Short mmCIF file of N, CA and C and ligand atoms in Angstrom, two decimals:
data_model
loop_
_atom_site.label_atom_id
_atom_site.label_comp_id
_atom_site.label_asym_id
_atom_site.label_seq_id
_atom_site.Cartn_x
_atom_site.Cartn_y
_atom_site.Cartn_z
N MET A 80 -26.02 19.24 2.52
CA MET A 80 -25.84 19.02 3.96
C MET A 80 -26.35 17.64 4.34
N GLY A 81 -25.90 17.19 5.47
CA GLY A 81 -26.36 15.88 5.94
C GLY A 81 -25.56 14.72 5.38
N VAL A 82 -24.74 15.02 4.42
CA VAL A 82 -23.91 13.95 3.89
C VAL A 82 -22.74 13.70 4.84
N MET A 83 -22.61 12.45 5.20
CA MET A 83 -21.54 12.14 6.13
C MET A 83 -20.19 12.24 5.44
N THR A 84 -19.35 13.01 5.98
CA THR A 84 -18.03 13.13 5.39
C THR A 84 -17.01 12.42 6.26
N THR A 85 -16.12 11.78 5.62
CA THR A 85 -15.04 11.15 6.37
C THR A 85 -13.83 12.06 6.29
N THR A 86 -13.08 12.04 7.30
CA THR A 86 -11.88 12.85 7.30
C THR A 86 -10.88 12.29 6.31
N THR A 87 -10.54 13.11 5.37
CA THR A 87 -9.53 12.65 4.42
C THR A 87 -8.17 13.16 4.87
N THR A 88 -7.30 12.22 5.02
CA THR A 88 -5.96 12.61 5.43
C THR A 88 -5.08 12.70 4.20
N GLU A 89 -4.00 13.36 4.36
CA GLU A 89 -3.01 13.40 3.29
C GLU A 89 -2.63 11.98 2.92
N ALA A 90 -2.46 11.72 1.67
CA ALA A 90 -2.01 10.39 1.25
C ALA A 90 -0.74 10.06 2.04
N PRO A 91 -0.83 8.97 2.79
CA PRO A 91 0.33 8.64 3.62
C PRO A 91 1.54 8.30 2.77
N THR A 92 2.60 8.95 3.04
CA THR A 92 3.81 8.62 2.32
C THR A 92 4.60 7.59 3.11
N LEU A 93 5.34 6.83 2.42
CA LEU A 93 6.11 5.78 3.06
C LEU A 93 7.41 6.36 3.61
N SER A 94 7.73 5.96 4.79
CA SER A 94 8.98 6.41 5.39
C SER A 94 9.90 5.21 5.55
N PRO A 95 11.17 5.46 5.74
CA PRO A 95 12.12 4.36 5.93
C PRO A 95 11.76 3.48 7.13
N ALA A 96 10.93 4.01 8.02
CA ALA A 96 10.54 3.24 9.19
C ALA A 96 9.44 2.23 8.87
N ASP A 97 8.80 2.38 7.70
CA ASP A 97 7.75 1.45 7.30
C ASP A 97 8.37 0.15 6.83
N ARG A 98 7.83 -0.93 7.34
CA ARG A 98 8.39 -2.25 7.04
C ARG A 98 7.38 -3.14 6.35
N CYS A 99 7.89 -3.99 5.47
CA CYS A 99 7.05 -4.99 4.80
C CYS A 99 6.38 -5.88 5.84
N ASP A 100 5.06 -6.10 5.67
CA ASP A 100 4.33 -6.95 6.60
C ASP A 100 4.80 -8.40 6.53
N ARG A 101 5.40 -8.77 5.44
CA ARG A 101 5.77 -10.16 5.24
C ARG A 101 7.19 -10.48 5.69
N CYS A 102 8.12 -9.59 5.39
CA CYS A 102 9.51 -9.95 5.65
C CYS A 102 10.29 -8.92 6.45
N GLY A 103 9.69 -7.75 6.69
CA GLY A 103 10.38 -6.77 7.51
C GLY A 103 11.37 -5.89 6.77
N ALA A 104 11.46 -6.08 5.46
CA ALA A 104 12.31 -5.19 4.67
C ALA A 104 11.65 -3.82 4.57
N ARG A 105 12.39 -2.83 4.13
CA ARG A 105 11.80 -1.50 3.99
C ARG A 105 10.65 -1.55 2.99
N ALA A 106 9.53 -1.00 3.40
CA ALA A 106 8.35 -1.03 2.54
C ALA A 106 8.39 0.10 1.52
N ILE A 107 8.08 -0.23 0.27
CA ILE A 107 7.97 0.80 -0.75
C ILE A 107 6.60 0.79 -1.41
N VAL A 108 5.75 -0.13 -0.96
CA VAL A 108 4.39 -0.21 -1.49
C VAL A 108 3.40 -0.20 -0.32
N ARG A 109 2.43 0.69 -0.40
CA ARG A 109 1.38 0.71 0.60
C ARG A 109 0.04 0.52 -0.10
N ALA A 110 -0.72 -0.46 0.36
CA ALA A 110 -2.04 -0.70 -0.19
C ALA A 110 -3.07 -0.33 0.86
N VAL A 111 -3.95 0.61 0.51
CA VAL A 111 -4.98 1.04 1.44
C VAL A 111 -6.22 0.21 1.19
N LEU A 112 -6.75 -0.37 2.25
CA LEU A 112 -7.91 -1.25 2.15
C LEU A 112 -9.20 -0.48 2.35
N PRO A 113 -10.32 -1.01 1.82
CA PRO A 113 -11.61 -0.32 1.93
C PRO A 113 -11.96 0.04 3.37
N GLY A 114 -11.58 -0.79 4.33
CA GLY A 114 -11.90 -0.52 5.72
C GLY A 114 -11.05 0.55 6.34
N GLY A 115 -10.05 1.00 5.62
CA GLY A 115 -9.20 2.05 6.14
C GLY A 115 -7.85 1.56 6.63
N GLY A 116 -7.74 0.25 6.74
CA GLY A 116 -6.45 -0.30 7.12
C GLY A 116 -5.50 -0.26 5.94
N ASP A 117 -4.28 -0.61 6.17
CA ASP A 117 -3.38 -0.67 5.04
C ASP A 117 -2.36 -1.79 5.21
N LEU A 118 -1.79 -2.14 4.10
CA LEU A 118 -0.79 -3.19 4.07
C LEU A 118 0.49 -2.59 3.51
N LEU A 119 1.59 -3.01 4.07
CA LEU A 119 2.88 -2.52 3.59
C LEU A 119 3.68 -3.67 3.01
N PHE A 120 4.32 -3.41 1.90
CA PHE A 120 5.12 -4.44 1.26
C PHE A 120 6.43 -3.87 0.74
N CYS A 121 7.43 -4.70 0.76
CA CYS A 121 8.66 -4.37 0.06
C CYS A 121 8.40 -4.58 -1.44
N GLY A 122 9.35 -4.26 -2.28
CA GLY A 122 9.16 -4.43 -3.71
C GLY A 122 8.88 -5.88 -4.07
N HIS A 123 9.62 -6.78 -3.48
CA HIS A 123 9.47 -8.20 -3.77
C HIS A 123 8.06 -8.68 -3.46
N HIS A 124 7.59 -8.42 -2.26
CA HIS A 124 6.27 -8.90 -1.87
C HIS A 124 5.16 -8.07 -2.50
N GLY A 125 5.44 -6.81 -2.76
CA GLY A 125 4.46 -5.99 -3.45
C GLY A 125 4.16 -6.57 -4.83
N ARG A 126 5.23 -6.95 -5.51
CA ARG A 126 5.05 -7.54 -6.85
C ARG A 126 4.34 -8.88 -6.76
N GLN A 127 4.71 -9.63 -5.74
CA GLN A 127 4.13 -10.96 -5.57
C GLN A 127 2.62 -10.87 -5.38
N HIS A 128 2.17 -9.81 -4.72
CA HIS A 128 0.75 -9.68 -4.39
C HIS A 128 0.06 -8.62 -5.25
N ALA A 129 0.75 -8.13 -6.26
CA ALA A 129 0.25 -7.00 -7.04
C ALA A 129 -1.16 -7.22 -7.59
N ALA A 130 -1.38 -8.38 -8.21
CA ALA A 130 -2.68 -8.64 -8.83
C ALA A 130 -3.80 -8.62 -7.78
N GLN A 131 -3.50 -9.24 -6.64
CA GLN A 131 -4.48 -9.30 -5.55
C GLN A 131 -4.73 -7.91 -4.97
N LEU A 132 -3.66 -7.17 -4.81
CA LEU A 132 -3.78 -5.83 -4.24
C LEU A 132 -4.65 -4.95 -5.12
N ARG A 133 -4.46 -5.06 -6.43
CA ARG A 133 -5.23 -4.22 -7.35
C ARG A 133 -6.72 -4.55 -7.27
N GLN A 134 -7.03 -5.78 -6.84
CA GLN A 134 -8.44 -6.17 -6.73
C GLN A 134 -9.07 -5.67 -5.44
N VAL A 135 -8.31 -5.67 -4.37
CA VAL A 135 -8.91 -5.35 -3.07
C VAL A 135 -8.63 -3.94 -2.58
N ALA A 136 -7.50 -3.40 -2.96
CA ALA A 136 -7.11 -2.11 -2.40
C ALA A 136 -7.88 -0.97 -3.05
N VAL A 137 -8.21 0.05 -2.26
CA VAL A 137 -8.87 1.22 -2.82
C VAL A 137 -7.82 2.20 -3.34
N GLU A 138 -6.62 2.01 -2.86
CA GLU A 138 -5.55 2.92 -3.26
C GLU A 138 -4.23 2.20 -3.08
N ILE A 139 -3.36 2.36 -4.02
CA ILE A 139 -2.03 1.76 -3.89
C ILE A 139 -0.98 2.84 -4.06
N HIS A 140 -0.15 2.96 -3.06
CA HIS A 140 0.96 3.90 -3.16
C HIS A 140 2.20 3.11 -3.52
N ASP A 141 2.70 3.39 -4.66
CA ASP A 141 3.84 2.66 -5.18
C ASP A 141 4.96 3.68 -5.41
N SER A 142 5.61 4.02 -4.35
CA SER A 142 6.49 5.18 -4.38
C SER A 142 7.67 5.05 -5.33
N GLU A 143 8.06 3.83 -5.60
CA GLU A 143 9.23 3.66 -6.45
C GLU A 143 8.93 2.90 -7.74
N GLY A 144 7.63 2.81 -8.06
CA GLY A 144 7.25 2.14 -9.29
C GLY A 144 7.51 0.65 -9.28
N ALA A 145 7.51 0.06 -8.10
CA ALA A 145 7.83 -1.35 -7.96
C ALA A 145 6.82 -2.24 -8.69
N LEU A 146 5.59 -1.76 -8.79
CA LEU A 146 4.55 -2.58 -9.39
C LEU A 146 4.27 -2.21 -10.84
N ALA A 147 5.05 -1.30 -11.35
CA ALA A 147 4.78 -0.76 -12.67
C ALA A 147 4.61 -1.84 -13.74
N ASP A 148 5.46 -2.84 -13.69
CA ASP A 148 5.36 -3.89 -14.71
C ASP A 148 5.02 -5.23 -14.08
N ALA A 149 4.46 -5.21 -12.88
CA ALA A 149 4.10 -6.45 -12.21
C ALA A 149 2.70 -6.91 -12.63
ZN1 ZN B 4 8.74 -8.30 1.89
#
């Protein structure tokens, strides 16, 4: 007891309404940041930032395997 718990939400899934923060294309990569914010990327920009995302993100949702070989 006494341990502060944070509300864990279901892993957010990407919907067609989610857009890449960089270019506005449909996002297929979501990177969750330590502060709780998140970044959305299309495959192109997800790959472009893959190395950086893996360093900073606490969780990466890669729904279509866009970063698999990035
Ligand atoms: Zn993009």
